[in-house]
Amino acid sequence: NAGVTQTPKFQVLKTGQSMTLQCAQDMNHNSMYWYRQDPGMGLRLIYYSASEGTTDKGEVPNGYNVSRLNKREFSLRLESAAPSQTSVYFCASRNRGNTEAFFGQGTRLTVV
Amino acid sequence: RKEVEQDPGPFNVPEGATVAFNCTYSNSASQSFFWYRQDCRKEPKLLMSVYSSGNEDGRFTAQLNRASQYISLLIRDSKLSDSATYLCVVRLYNFNKFYFGSGTKLNVKP
């Protein structure tokens, strides 16, 4: 089973460039999440989607937009990348109830 | 104040040692609790859920103290392969968000 798949795995952007991080899950999960992980900061929630057609802000949404394209896919867009957005980005999904979240392998983004 | 706080470590222990990590959470409405393991440059993966009565999975024991708002993880008979960062995670009641601690790094030495 593929689980949660993120693309790309690595990316280098110049300041001001835009890009979209893609995430897809094949577990028929309702909820999907985007996190960023920085050294010493743990994982911080950027946006989440409780179900198809809904999205909500997390702890650090500024500079990002998301789209829940369908139940499987949840994309994260950086409209104008900044060096402060250099991070590792993780997508996750889970089902309803007290279930755990499953993570993709991450995207390592560097903004120069 | 952070929702979830952990000692970052590192904890350096010899093989066979017993080691314990604690984690505190700030919101009493927290409902679900988990320990995740994260290897270097990899994604977090569930180690175990934490239940109110405490639970054990092989060499790993998790405890929850709601009155003091902390969670613990005990690892017995440490293996080299236990070397990783352990993340404490909580989910608030009726919310769809998970809050992660910054992780505790464990190094098990031969």
JSON list of C-alpha atoms in Angstrom, two decimals:
[
{"chain": "A", "resi": 1, "resn": "ASN", "atom": "CA", "xyz": [0.00, 0.00, 0.00]},
{"chain": "A", "resi": 2, "resn": "ALA", "atom": "CA", "xyz": [1.30, 3.44, -0.89]},
{"chain": "A", "resi": 3, "resn": "GLY", "atom": "CA", "xyz": [-0.34, 5.20, 2.11]},
{"chain": "A", "resi": 4, "resn": "VAL", "atom": "CA", "xyz": [0.46, 8.93, 1.89]},
{"chain": "A", "resi": 5, "resn": "THR", "atom": "CA", "xyz": [2.51, 10.07, -1.09]},
{"chain": "A", "resi": 6, "resn": "GLN", "atom": "CA", "xyz": [4.13, 13.48, -1.33]},
{"chain": "A", "resi": 7, "resn": "THR", "atom": "CA", "xyz": [5.81, 15.10, -4.29]},
{"chain": "A", "resi": 8, "resn": "PRO", "atom": "CA", "xyz": [8.40, 16.41, -4.79]},
{"chain": "A", "resi": 9, "resn": "LYS", "atom": "CA", "xyz": [10.81, 14.99, -2.20]},
{"chain": "A", "resi": 10, "resn": "PHE", "atom": "CA", "xyz": [13.30, 17.84, -2.60]},
{"chain": "A", "resi": 11, "resn": "GLN", "atom": "CA", "xyz": [12.99, 21.35, -3.99]},
{"chain": "A", "resi": 12, "resn": "VAL", "atom": "CA", "xyz": [15.11, 24.48, -4.13]},
{"chain": "A", "resi": 13, "resn": "LEU", "atom": "CA", "xyz": [13.34, 27.75, -4.85]},
{"chain": "A", "resi": 14, "resn": "LYS", "atom": "CA", "xyz": [14.48, 31.29, -5.29]},
{"chain": "A", "resi": 15, "resn": "THR", "atom": "CA", "xyz": [12.87, 33.97, -3.14]},
{"chain": "A", "resi": 16, "resn": "GLY", "atom": "CA", "xyz": [9.63, 35.08, -4.73]},
{"chain": "A", "resi": 17, "resn": "GLN", "atom": "CA", "xyz": [9.05, 31.93, -6.77]},
{"chain": "A", "resi": 18, "resn": "SER", "atom": "CA", "xyz": [5.86, 29.93, -6.35]},
{"chain": "A", "resi": 19, "resn": "MET", "atom": "CA", "xyz": [5.28, 26.22, -6.14]},
{"chain": "A", "resi": 20, "resn": "THR", "atom": "CA", "xyz": [2.72, 23.62, -5.14]},
{"chain": "A", "resi": 21, "resn": "LEU", "atom": "CA", "xyz": [3.43, 20.62, -2.94]},
{"chain": "A", "resi": 22, "resn": "GLN", "atom": "CA", "xyz": [1.27, 17.66, -3.79]},
{"chain": "A", "resi": 23, "resn": "CYS", "atom": "CA", "xyz": [-0.14, 15.07, -1.39]},
{"chain": "A", "resi": 24, "resn": "ALA", "atom": "CA", "xyz": [-2.33, 12.05, -2.07]},
{"chain": "A", "resi": 25, "resn": "GLN", "atom": "CA", "xyz": [-3.58, 9.26, 0.18]},
{"chain": "A", "resi": 26, "resn": "ASP", "atom": "CA", "xyz": [-5.11, 5.95, -0.81]},
{"chain": "A", "resi": 27, "resn": "MET", "atom": "CA", "xyz": [-6.58, 4.98, 2.59]},
{"chain": "A", "resi": 28, "resn": "ASN", "atom": "CA", "xyz": [-9.95, 6.68, 2.08]},
{"chain": "A", "resi": 29, "resn": "HIS", "atom": "CA", "xyz": [-9.24, 8.98, 5.02]},
{"chain": "A", "resi": 30, "resn": "ASN", "atom": "CA", "xyz": [-11.46, 11.96, 5.69]},
{"chain": "A", "resi": 31, "resn": "SER", "atom": "CA", "xyz": [-8.94, 14.33, 7.27]},
{"chain": "A", "resi": 32, "resn": "MET", "atom": "CA", "xyz": [-5.72, 15.59, 5.78]},
{"chain": "A", "resi": 33, "resn": "TYR", "atom": "CA", "xyz": [-3.01, 17.87, 7.18]},
{"chain": "A", "resi": 34, "resn": "TRP", "atom": "CA", "xyz": [0.03, 19.89, 6.22]},
{"chain": "A", "resi": 35, "resn": "TYR", "atom": "CA", "xyz": [2.81, 20.37, 8.79]},
{"chain": "A", "resi": 36, "resn": "ARG", "atom": "CA", "xyz": [6.19, 21.98, 8.70]},
{"chain": "A", "resi": 37, "resn": "GLN", "atom": "CA", "xyz": [9.09, 20.79, 10.83]},
{"chain": "A", "resi": 38, "resn": "ASP", "atom": "CA", "xyz": [11.96, 23.04, 11.82]},
{"chain": "A", "resi": 39, "resn": "PRO", "atom": "CA", "xyz": [14.87, 22.18, 14.13]},
{"chain": "A", "resi": 40, "resn": "GLY", "atom": "CA", "xyz": [13.87, 22.44, 17.78]},
{"chain": "A", "resi": 41, "resn": "MET", "atom": "CA", "xyz": [10.30, 23.42, 16.89]},
{"chain": "A", "resi": 42, "resn": "GLY", "atom": "CA", "xyz": [8.60, 20.09, 16.40]},
{"chain": "A", "resi": 43, "resn": "LEU", "atom": "CA", "xyz": [5.84, 19.79, 13.84]},
{"chain": "A", "resi": 44, "resn": "ARG", "atom": "CA", "xyz": [3.60, 22.82, 13.42]},
{"chain": "A", "resi": 45, "resn": "LEU", "atom": "CA", "xyz": [0.25, 22.64, 11.69]},
{"chain": "A", "resi": 46, "resn": "ILE", "atom": "CA", "xyz": [-0.10, 24.87, 8.64]},
{"chain": "A", "resi": 47, "resn": "TYR", "atom": "CA", "xyz": [-3.56, 23.92, 7.35]},
{"chain": "A", "resi": 48, "resn": "TYR", "atom": "CA", "xyz": [-5.88, 21.00, 7.65]},
{"chain": "A", "resi": 49, "resn": "SER", "atom": "CA", "xyz": [-8.95, 19.65, 5.94]},
{"chain": "A", "resi": 50, "resn": "ALA", "atom": "CA", "xyz": [-11.49, 17.79, 8.06]},
{"chain": "A", "resi": 51, "resn": "SER", "atom": "CA", "xyz": [-13.31, 16.50, 5.00]},
{"chain": "A", "resi": 52, "resn": "GLU", "atom": "CA", "xyz": [-13.56, 16.98, 1.27]},
{"chain": "A", "resi": 53, "resn": "GLY", "atom": "CA", "xyz": [-14.55, 20.56, 0.51]},
{"chain": "A", "resi": 54, "resn": "THR", "atom": "CA", "xyz": [-13.39, 22.09, 3.81]},
{"chain": "A", "resi": 55, "resn": "THR", "atom": "CA", "xyz": [-10.11, 23.63, 4.89]},
{"chain": "A", "resi": 56, "resn": "ASP", "atom": "CA", "xyz": [-9.05, 25.42, 8.06]},
{"chain": "A", "resi": 57, "resn": "LYS", "atom": "CA", "xyz": [-6.02, 27.31, 9.27]},
{"chain": "A", "resi": 58, "resn": "GLY", "atom": "CA", "xyz": [-3.60, 25.79, 11.70]},
{"chain": "A", "resi": 59, "resn": "GLU", "atom": "CA", "xyz": [-0.91, 27.42, 13.82]},
{"chain": "A", "resi": 60, "resn": "VAL", "atom": "CA", "xyz": [1.26, 28.89, 11.03]},
{"chain": "A", "resi": 61, "resn": "PRO", "atom": "CA", "xyz": [-0.88, 29.53, 7.89]},
{"chain": "A", "resi": 62, "resn": "ASN", "atom": "CA", "xyz": [0.67, 32.81, 6.72]},
{"chain": "A", "resi": 63, "resn": "GLY", "atom": "CA", "xyz": [2.29, 32.58, 3.31]},
{"chain": "A", "resi": 64, "resn": "TYR", "atom": "CA", "xyz": [0.47, 29.38, 2.35]},
{"chain": "A", "resi": 65, "resn": "ASN", "atom": "CA", "xyz": [-2.73, 28.32, 0.63]},
{"chain": "A", "resi": 66, "resn": "VAL", "atom": "CA", "xyz": [-4.29, 24.89, 0.32]},
{"chain": "A", "resi": 67, "resn": "SER", "atom": "CA", "xyz": [-6.73, 23.06, -1.89]},
{"chain": "A", "resi": 68, "resn": "ARG", "atom": "CA", "xyz": [-8.61, 19.88, -1.04]},
{"chain": "A", "resi": 69, "resn": "LEU", "atom": "CA", "xyz": [-9.03, 18.78, -4.62]},
{"chain": "A", "resi": 70, "resn": "ASN", "atom": "CA", "xyz": [-10.98, 15.63, -3.77]},
{"chain": "A", "resi": 71, "resn": "LYS", "atom": "CA", "xyz": [-10.99, 13.10, -0.96]},
{"chain": "A", "resi": 72, "resn": "ARG", "atom": "CA", "xyz": [-7.58, 11.76, -1.96]},
{"chain": "A", "resi": 73, "resn": "GLU", "atom": "CA", "xyz": [-5.61, 14.92, -2.64]},
{"chain": "A", "resi": 74, "resn": "PHE", "atom": "CA", "xyz": [-4.60, 17.93, -0.58]},
{"chain": "A", "resi": 75, "resn": "SER", "atom": "CA", "xyz": [-2.13, 20.42, -2.03]},
{"chain": "A", "resi": 76, "resn": "LEU", "atom": "CA", "xyz": [-0.11, 23.18, -0.39]},
{"chain": "A", "resi": 77, "resn": "ARG", "atom": "CA", "xyz": [0.86, 26.28, -2.36]},
{"chain": "A", "resi": 78, "resn": "LEU", "atom": "CA", "xyz": [3.53, 28.85, -1.68]},
{"chain": "A", "resi": 79, "resn": "GLU", "atom": "CA", "xyz": [2.65, 31.91, -3.75]},
{"chain": "A", "resi": 80, "resn": "SER", "atom": "CA", "xyz": [5.85, 33.86, -3.11]},
{"chain": "A", "resi": 81, "resn": "ALA", "atom": "CA", "xyz": [8.48, 31.81, -1.34]},
{"chain": "A", "resi": 82, "resn": "ALA", "atom": "CA", "xyz": [10.58, 33.36, 1.41]},
{"chain": "A", "resi": 83, "resn": "PRO", "atom": "CA", "xyz": [13.75, 32.04, 3.11]},
{"chain": "A", "resi": 84, "resn": "SER", "atom": "CA", "xyz": [11.70, 31.64, 6.33]},
{"chain": "A", "resi": 85, "resn": "GLN", "atom": "CA", "xyz": [9.74, 28.92, 4.53]},
{"chain": "A", "resi": 86, "resn": "THR", "atom": "CA", "xyz": [12.83, 26.73, 4.28]},
{"chain": "A", "resi": 87, "resn": "SER", "atom": "CA", "xyz": [11.68, 23.64, 6.12]},
{"chain": "A", "resi": 88, "resn": "VAL", "atom": "CA", "xyz": [10.63, 20.03, 5.87]},
{"chain": "A", "resi": 89, "resn": "TYR", "atom": "CA", "xyz": [6.96, 19.72, 4.97]},
{"chain": "A", "resi": 90, "resn": "PHE", "atom": "CA", "xyz": [4.90, 16.70, 5.92]},
{"chain": "A", "resi": 91, "resn": "CYS", "atom": "CA", "xyz": [1.45, 15.76, 4.73]},
{"chain": "A", "resi": 92, "resn": "ALA", "atom": "CA", "xyz": [-0.66, 13.47, 6.91]},
{"chain": "A", "resi": 93, "resn": "SER", "atom": "CA", "xyz": [-4.07, 11.86, 6.86]},
{"chain": "A", "resi": 94, "resn": "ARG", "atom": "CA", "xyz": [-6.35, 10.12, 9.34]},
{"chain": "A", "resi": 95, "resn": "ASN", "atom": "CA", "xyz": [-9.80, 8.71, 9.66]},
{"chain": "A", "resi": 96, "resn": "ARG", "atom": "CA", "xyz": [-12.49, 9.83, 12.08]},
{"chain": "A", "resi": 97, "resn": "GLY", "atom": "CA", "xyz": [-12.36, 8.94, 15.73]},
{"chain": "A", "resi": 98, "resn": "ASN", "atom": "CA", "xyz": [-9.37, 8.49, 18.01]},
{"chain": "A", "resi": 99, "resn": "THR", "atom": "CA", "xyz": [-7.17, 7.25, 15.25]},
{"chain": "A", "resi": 100, "resn": "GLU", "atom": "CA", "xyz": [-3.60, 8.10, 14.58]},
{"chain": "A", "resi": 101, "resn": "ALA", "atom": "CA", "xyz": [-2.31, 10.18, 11.68]},
{"chain": "A", "resi": 102, "resn": "PHE", "atom": "CA", "xyz": [-0.24, 8.64, 8.91]},
{"chain": "A", "resi": 103, "resn": "PHE", "atom": "CA", "xyz": [2.52, 10.70, 7.34]},
{"chain": "A", "resi": 104, "resn": "GLY", "atom": "CA", "xyz": [4.06, 11.05, 3.93]},
{"chain": "A", "resi": 105, "resn": "GLN", "atom": "CA", "xyz": [7.82, 10.92, 3.52]},
{"chain": "A", "resi": 106, "resn": "GLY", "atom": "CA", "xyz": [8.23, 14.67, 3.54]},
{"chain": "A", "resi": 107, "resn": "THR", "atom": "CA", "xyz": [9.37, 17.40, 1.17]},
{"chain": "A", "resi": 108, "resn": "ARG", "atom": "CA", "xyz": [12.63, 19.16, 1.92]},
{"chain": "A", "resi": 109, "resn": "LEU", "atom": "CA", "xyz": [12.26, 22.72, 0.68]},
{"chain": "A", "resi": 110, "resn": "THR", "atom": "CA", "xyz": [15.06, 25.26, 0.57]},
{"chain": "A", "resi": 111, "resn": "VAL", "atom": "CA", "xyz": [14.37, 28.87, -0.36]},
{"chain": "A", "resi": 112, "resn": "VAL", "atom": "CA", "xyz": [17.45, 30.86, -1.29]},
{"chain": "B", "resi": 1, "resn": "ARG", "atom": "CA", "xyz": [2.86, 28.59, 26.10]},
{"chain": "B", "resi": 2, "resn": "LYS", "atom": "CA", "xyz": [3.29, 25.51, 23.92]},
{"chain": "B", "resi": 3, "resn": "GLU", "atom": "CA", "xyz": [0.46, 22.99, 23.84]},
{"chain": "B", "resi": 4, "resn": "VAL", "atom": "CA", "xyz": [2.89, 20.12, 24.35]},
{"chain": "B", "resi": 5, "resn": "GLU", "atom": "CA", "xyz": [6.31, 20.27, 26.00]},
{"chain": "B", "resi": 6, "resn": "GLN", "atom": "CA", "xyz": [9.06, 17.71, 26.03]},
{"chain": "B", "resi": 7, "resn": "ASP", "atom": "CA", "xyz": [12.64, 17.58, 27.24]},
{"chain": "B", "resi": 8, "resn": "PRO", "atom": "CA", "xyz": [14.66, 17.65, 23.99]},
{"chain": "B", "resi": 9, "resn": "GLY", "atom": "CA", "xyz": [17.45, 15.48, 25.44]},
{"chain": "B", "resi": 10, "resn": "PRO", "atom": "CA", "xyz": [19.51, 13.89, 24.13]},
{"chain": "B", "resi": 11, "resn": "PHE", "atom": "CA", "xyz": [19.26, 10.91, 26.41]},
{"chain": "B", "resi": 12, "resn": "ASN", "atom": "CA", "xyz": [22.42, 8.84, 25.99]},
{"chain": "B", "resi": 13, "resn": "VAL", "atom": "CA", "xyz": [21.99, 5.36, 27.44]},
{"chain": "B", "resi": 14, "resn": "PRO", "atom": "CA", "xyz": [23.81, 2.02, 27.13]},
{"chain": "B", "resi": 15, "resn": "GLU", "atom": "CA", "xyz": [22.17, -1.01, 25.55]},
{"chain": "B", "resi": 16, "resn": "GLY", "atom": "CA", "xyz": [19.96, -2.81, 28.01]},
{"chain": "B", "resi": 17, "resn": "ALA", "atom": "CA", "xyz": [19.15, 0.29, 30.05]},
{"chain": "B", "resi": 18, "resn": "THR", "atom": "CA", "xyz": [15.69, 1.45, 31.01]},
{"chain": "B", "resi": 19, "resn": "VAL", "atom": "CA", "xyz": [14.84, 5.00, 30.00]},
{"chain": "B", "resi": 20, "resn": "ALA", "atom": "CA", "xyz": [11.77, 7.14, 30.58]},
{"chain": "B", "resi": 21, "resn": "PHE", "atom": "CA", "xyz": [10.49, 10.25, 28.84]},
{"chain": "B", "resi": 22, "resn": "ASN", "atom": "CA", "xyz": [7.84, 12.63, 30.08]},
{"chain": "B", "resi": 23, "resn": "CYS", "atom": "CA", "xyz": [5.66, 15.05, 28.21]},
{"chain": "B", "resi": 24, "resn": "THR", "atom": "CA", "xyz": [3.29, 17.69, 29.56]},
{"chain": "B", "resi": 25, "resn": "TYR", "atom": "CA", "xyz": [0.27, 19.17, 27.83]},
{"chain": "B", "resi": 26, "resn": "SER", "atom": "CA", "xyz": [-1.43, 22.44, 28.60]},
{"chain": "B", "resi": 27, "resn": "ASN", "atom": "CA", "xyz": [-5.04, 21.93, 27.54]},
{"chain": "B", "resi": 28, "resn": "SER", "atom": "CA", "xyz": [-7.22, 19.86, 29.85]},
{"chain": "B", "resi": 29, "resn": "ALA", "atom": "CA", "xyz": [-9.59, 19.27, 26.92]},
{"chain": "B", "resi": 30, "resn": "SER", "atom": "CA", "xyz": [-6.99, 17.03, 25.30]},
{"chain": "B", "resi": 31, "resn": "GLN", "atom": "CA", "xyz": [-8.58, 13.71, 24.50]},
{"chain": "B", "resi": 32, "resn": "SER", "atom": "CA", "xyz": [-6.29, 11.47, 22.52]},
{"chain": "B", "resi": 33, "resn": "PHE", "atom": "CA", "xyz": [-2.63, 10.84, 23.20]},
{"chain": "B", "resi": 34, "resn": "PHE", "atom": "CA", "xyz": [0.08, 9.18, 21.18]},
{"chain": "B", "resi": 35, "resn": "TRP", "atom": "CA", "xyz": [3.80, 8.54, 21.07]},
{"chain": "B", "resi": 36, "resn": "TYR", "atom": "CA", "xyz": [5.38, 8.74, 17.64]},
{"chain": "B", "resi": 37, "resn": "ARG", "atom": "CA", "xyz": [8.88, 7.75, 16.66]},
{"chain": "B", "resi": 38, "resn": "GLN", "atom": "CA", "xyz": [10.88, 9.69, 14.10]},
{"chain": "B", "resi": 39, "resn": "ASP", "atom": "CA", "xyz": [14.13, 8.44, 12.63]},
{"chain": "B", "resi": 40, "resn": "CYS", "atom": "CA", "xyz": [16.64, 10.91, 11.23]},
{"chain": "B", "resi": 41, "resn": "ARG", "atom": "CA", "xyz": [15.34, 12.52, 8.02]},
{"chain": "B", "resi": 42, "resn": "LYS", "atom": "CA", "xyz": [12.25, 10.29, 7.99]},
{"chain": "B", "resi": 43, "resn": "GLU", "atom": "CA", "xyz": [8.56, 10.82, 8.62]},
{"chain": "B", "resi": 44, "resn": "PRO", "atom": "CA", "xyz": [7.01, 10.32, 12.07]},
{"chain": "B", "resi": 45, "resn": "LYS", "atom": "CA", "xyz": [5.45, 6.91, 12.63]},
{"chain": "B", "resi": 46, "resn": "LEU", "atom": "CA", "xyz": [3.08, 5.82, 15.35]},
{"chain": "B", "resi": 47, "resn": "LEU", "atom": "CA", "xyz": [4.80, 3.98, 18.19]},
{"chain": "B", "resi": 48, "resn": "MET", "atom": "CA", "xyz": [1.75, 3.56, 20.39]},
{"chain": "B", "resi": 49, "resn": "SER", "atom": "CA", "xyz": [-1.46, 5.18, 21.49]},
{"chain": "B", "resi": 50, "resn": "VAL", "atom": "CA", "xyz": [-1.76, 6.09, 25.17]},
{"chain": "B", "resi": 51, "resn": "TYR", "atom": "CA", "xyz": [-4.85, 4.94, 27.04]},
{"chain": "B", "resi": 52, "resn": "SER", "atom": "CA", "xyz": [-6.21, 6.22, 30.33]},
{"chain": "B", "resi": 53, "resn": "SER", "atom": "CA", "xyz": [-5.40, 3.01, 32.16]},
{"chain": "B", "resi": 54, "resn": "GLY", "atom": "CA", "xyz": [-1.90, 2.84, 30.74]},
{"chain": "B", "resi": 55, "resn": "ASN", "atom": "CA", "xyz": [-0.78, 0.33, 28.16]},
{"chain": "B", "resi": 56, "resn": "GLU", "atom": "CA", "xyz": [2.16, -1.81, 27.27]},
{"chain": "B", "resi": 57, "resn": "ASP", "atom": "CA", "xyz": [3.54, -3.05, 23.98]},
{"chain": "B", "resi": 58, "resn": "GLY", "atom": "CA", "xyz": [6.50, -5.33, 24.43]},
{"chain": "B", "resi": 59, "resn": "ARG", "atom": "CA", "xyz": [9.34, -3.30, 25.92]},
{"chain": "B", "resi": 60, "resn": "PHE", "atom": "CA", "xyz": [7.35, -0.06, 25.75]},
{"chain": "B", "resi": 61, "resn": "THR", "atom": "CA", "xyz": [4.95, 1.18, 28.41]},
{"chain": "B", "resi": 62, "resn": "ALA", "atom": "CA", "xyz": [2.89, 4.35, 28.14]},
{"chain": "B", "resi": 63, "resn": "GLN", "atom": "CA", "xyz": [1.13, 6.08, 31.02]},
{"chain": "B", "resi": 64, "resn": "LEU", "atom": "CA", "xyz": [-1.31, 8.98, 31.17]},
{"chain": "B", "resi": 65, "resn": "ASN", "atom": "CA", "xyz": [-1.87, 11.19, 34.20]},
{"chain": "B", "resi": 66, "resn": "ARG", "atom": "CA", "xyz": [-4.83, 13.44, 33.46]},
{"chain": "B", "resi": 67, "resn": "ALA", "atom": "CA", "xyz": [-4.76, 15.18, 36.84]},
{"chain": "B", "resi": 68, "resn": "SER", "atom": "CA", "xyz": [-1.19, 16.37, 36.30]},
{"chain": "B", "resi": 69, "resn": "GLN", "atom": "CA", "xyz": [-1.53, 16.55, 32.52]},
{"chain": "B", "resi": 70, "resn": "TYR", "atom": "CA", "xyz": [1.44, 14.49, 31.59]},
{"chain": "B", "resi": 71, "resn": "ILE", "atom": "CA", "xyz": [2.22, 11.43, 29.54]},
{"chain": "B", "resi": 72, "resn": "SER", "atom": "CA", "xyz": [5.17, 9.13, 29.95]},
{"chain": "B", "resi": 73, "resn": "LEU", "atom": "CA", "xyz": [6.95, 6.54, 27.85]},
{"chain": "B", "resi": 74, "resn": "LEU", "atom": "CA", "xyz": [9.13, 3.86, 29.42]},
{"chain": "B", "resi": 75, "resn": "ILE", "atom": "CA", "xyz": [11.51, 1.79, 27.31]},
{"chain": "B", "resi": 76, "resn": "ARG", "atom": "CA", "xyz": [12.99, -1.30, 28.92]},
{"chain": "B", "resi": 77, "resn": "ASP", "atom": "CA", "xyz": [16.03, -3.24, 27.74]},
{"chain": "B", "resi": 78, "resn": "SER", "atom": "CA", "xyz": [17.01, -0.54, 25.22]},
{"chain": "B", "resi": 79, "resn": "LYS", "atom": "CA", "xyz": [18.25, -1.67, 21.82]},
{"chain": "B", "resi": 80, "resn": "LEU", "atom": "CA", "xyz": [20.54, 0.16, 19.41]},
{"chain": "B", "resi": 81, "resn": "SER", "atom": "CA", "xyz": [17.57, 0.28, 17.06]},
{"chain": "B", "resi": 82, "resn": "ASP", "atom": "CA", "xyz": [15.60, 2.34, 19.60]},
{"chain": "B", "resi": 83, "resn": "SER", "atom": "CA", "xyz": [17.82, 5.33, 18.79]},
{"chain": "B", "resi": 84, "resn": "ALA", "atom": "CA", "xyz": [15.44, 7.94, 17.38]},
{"chain": "B", "resi": 85, "resn": "THR", "atom": "CA", "xyz": [13.45, 11.01, 18.34]},
{"chain": "B", "resi": 86, "resn": "TYR", "atom": "CA", "xyz": [10.25, 10.35, 20.26]},
{"chain": "B", "resi": 87, "resn": "LEU", "atom": "CA", "xyz": [7.38, 12.76, 19.71]},
{"chain": "B", "resi": 88, "resn": "CYS", "atom": "CA", "xyz": [4.54, 13.26, 22.15]},
{"chain": "B", "resi": 89, "resn": "VAL", "atom": "CA", "xyz": [1.24, 14.05, 20.42]},
{"chain": "B", "resi": 90, "resn": "VAL", "atom": "CA", "xyz": [-2.14, 15.16, 21.75]},
{"chain": "B", "resi": 91, "resn": "ARG", "atom": "CA", "xyz": [-5.48, 15.79, 20.08]},
{"chain": "B", "resi": 92, "resn": "LEU", "atom": "CA", "xyz": [-8.07, 18.08, 21.58]},
{"chain": "B", "resi": 93, "resn": "TYR", "atom": "CA", "xyz": [-11.60, 16.87, 22.18]},
{"chain": "B", "resi": 94, "resn": "ASN", "atom": "CA", "xyz": [-13.84, 17.63, 19.22]},
{"chain": "B", "resi": 95, "resn": "PHE", "atom": "CA", "xyz": [-11.00, 19.18, 17.28]},
{"chain": "B", "resi": 96, "resn": "ASN", "atom": "CA", "xyz": [-9.36, 17.76, 14.27]},
{"chain": "B", "resi": 97, "resn": "LYS", "atom": "CA", "xyz": [-5.91, 19.02, 15.16]},
{"chain": "B", "resi": 98, "resn": "PHE", "atom": "CA", "xyz": [-2.94, 17.18, 16.53]},
{"chain": "B", "resi": 99, "resn": "TYR", "atom": "CA", "xyz": [-0.34, 19.03, 18.58]},
{"chain": "B", "resi": 100, "resn": "PHE", "atom": "CA", "xyz": [3.20, 17.75, 18.57]},
{"chain": "B", "resi": 101, "resn": "GLY", "atom": "CA", "xyz": [5.93, 18.17, 21.11]},
{"chain": "B", "resi": 102, "resn": "SER", "atom": "CA", "xyz": [9.34, 19.09, 19.75]},
{"chain": "B", "resi": 103, "resn": "GLY", "atom": "CA", "xyz": [10.61, 15.58, 20.48]},
{"chain": "B", "resi": 104, "resn": "THR", "atom": "CA", "xyz": [13.06, 13.84, 22.79]},
{"chain": "B", "resi": 105, "resn": "LYS", "atom": "CA", "xyz": [16.17, 12.41, 21.20]},
{"chain": "B", "resi": 106, "resn": "LEU", "atom": "CA", "xyz": [17.38, 9.01, 22.38]},
{"chain": "B", "resi": 107, "resn": "ASN", "atom": "CA", "xyz": [20.83, 7.62, 21.63]},
{"chain": "B", "resi": 108, "resn": "VAL", "atom": "CA", "xyz": [21.41, 4.01, 22.64]},
{"chain": "B", "resi": 109, "resn": "LYS", "atom": "CA", "xyz": [25.11, 3.18, 22.77]},
{"chain": "B", "resi": 110, "resn": "PRO", "atom": "CA", "xyz": [26.75, -0.25, 22.52]}
]
